[in-house]
């Protein structure tokens, strides 16, 4: 999970977000992606994989946009 979060934060910093804002947004996006993955598979939090989070990053970005953030 740490590699996924690091990659998301690095990509956000590459889009000119400050490190602080990239970390905040990256944490939210990865957390939302994890929530979506758990809801989709009905697996437990303990069995969540990094790939499940990666697969749900797109929907997490969509959720962010729909919130008007």
mmCIF file with all atom_site columns, C-alpha atoms in Angstrom, residues 1 7-8 13 20 22 27 37 41 48 50 52 54-55 57 59 61 63-65:
data_model
loop_
_atom_site.group_PDB
_atom_site.id
_atom_site.type_symbol
_atom_site.label_atom_id
_atom_site.label_alt_id
_atom_site.label_comp_id
_atom_site.label_asym_id
_atom_site.label_entity_id
_atom_site.label_seq_id
_atom_site.pdbx_PDB_ins_code
_atom_site.Cartn_x
_atom_site.Cartn_y
_atom_site.Cartn_z
_atom_site.occupancy
_atom_site.B_iso_or_equiv
_atom_site.pdbx_formal_charge
_atom_site.auth_seq_id
_atom_site.auth_comp_id
_atom_site.auth_asym_id
_atom_site.auth_atom_id
_atom_site.pdbx_PDB_model_num
ATOM 1  C CA . UNK A 1 1  ? 0.000   0.000  0.000  1.00 0.00 ? 1  UNK A CA 1
ATOM 2  C CA . UNK A 1 7  ? 3.146   6.834  -6.495 1.00 0.00 ? 7  UNK A CA 1
ATOM 3  C CA . UNK A 1 8  ? -0.106  8.753  -6.219 1.00 0.00 ? 8  UNK A CA 1
ATOM 4  C CA . UNK A 1 13 ? 3.323   16.639 -7.067 1.00 0.00 ? 13 UNK A CA 1
ATOM 5  C CA . UNK A 1 20 ? 1.557   18.802 1.800  1.00 0.00 ? 20 UNK A CA 1
ATOM 6  C CA . UNK A 1 22 ? -0.295  16.018 -2.537 1.00 0.00 ? 22 UNK A CA 1
ATOM 7  C CA . UNK A 1 27 ? -4.222  9.801  1.290  1.00 0.00 ? 27 UNK A CA 1
ATOM 8  C CA . UNK A 1 37 ? -12.480 -2.046 -3.420 1.00 0.00 ? 37 UNK A CA 1
ATOM 9  C CA . UNK A 1 41 ? -15.381 -7.472 -3.453 1.00 0.00 ? 41 UNK A CA 1
ATOM 10 C CA . UNK A 1 48 ? -7.313  -5.922 0.827  1.00 0.00 ? 48 UNK A CA 1
ATOM 11 C CA . UNK A 1 50 ? -2.593  -3.020 -3.219 1.00 0.00 ? 50 UNK A CA 1
ATOM 12 C CA . UNK A 1 52 ? -7.414  -3.764 -5.561 1.00 0.00 ? 52 UNK A CA 1
ATOM 13 C CA . UNK A 1 54 ? -4.936  0.570  -7.800 1.00 0.00 ? 54 UNK A CA 1
ATOM 14 C CA . UNK A 1 55 ? -7.920  -0.795 -9.746 1.00 0.00 ? 55 UNK A CA 1
ATOM 15 C CA . UNK A 1 57 ? -8.147  4.797  -8.216 1.00 0.00 ? 57 UNK A CA 1
ATOM 16 C CA . UNK A 1 59 ? -13.449 5.643  -9.476 1.00 0.00 ? 59 UNK A CA 1
ATOM 17 C CA . UNK A 1 61 ? -10.888 10.363 -8.780 1.00 0.00 ? 61 UNK A CA 1
ATOM 18 C CA . UNK A 1 63 ? -15.796 10.494 -6.611 1.00 0.00 ? 63 UNK A CA 1
ATOM 19 C CA . UNK A 1 64 ? -13.506 13.432 -5.871 1.00 0.00 ? 64 UNK A CA 1
ATOM 20 C CA . UNK A 1 65 ? -14.738 15.335 -8.926 1.00 0.00 ? 65 UNK A CA 1
#
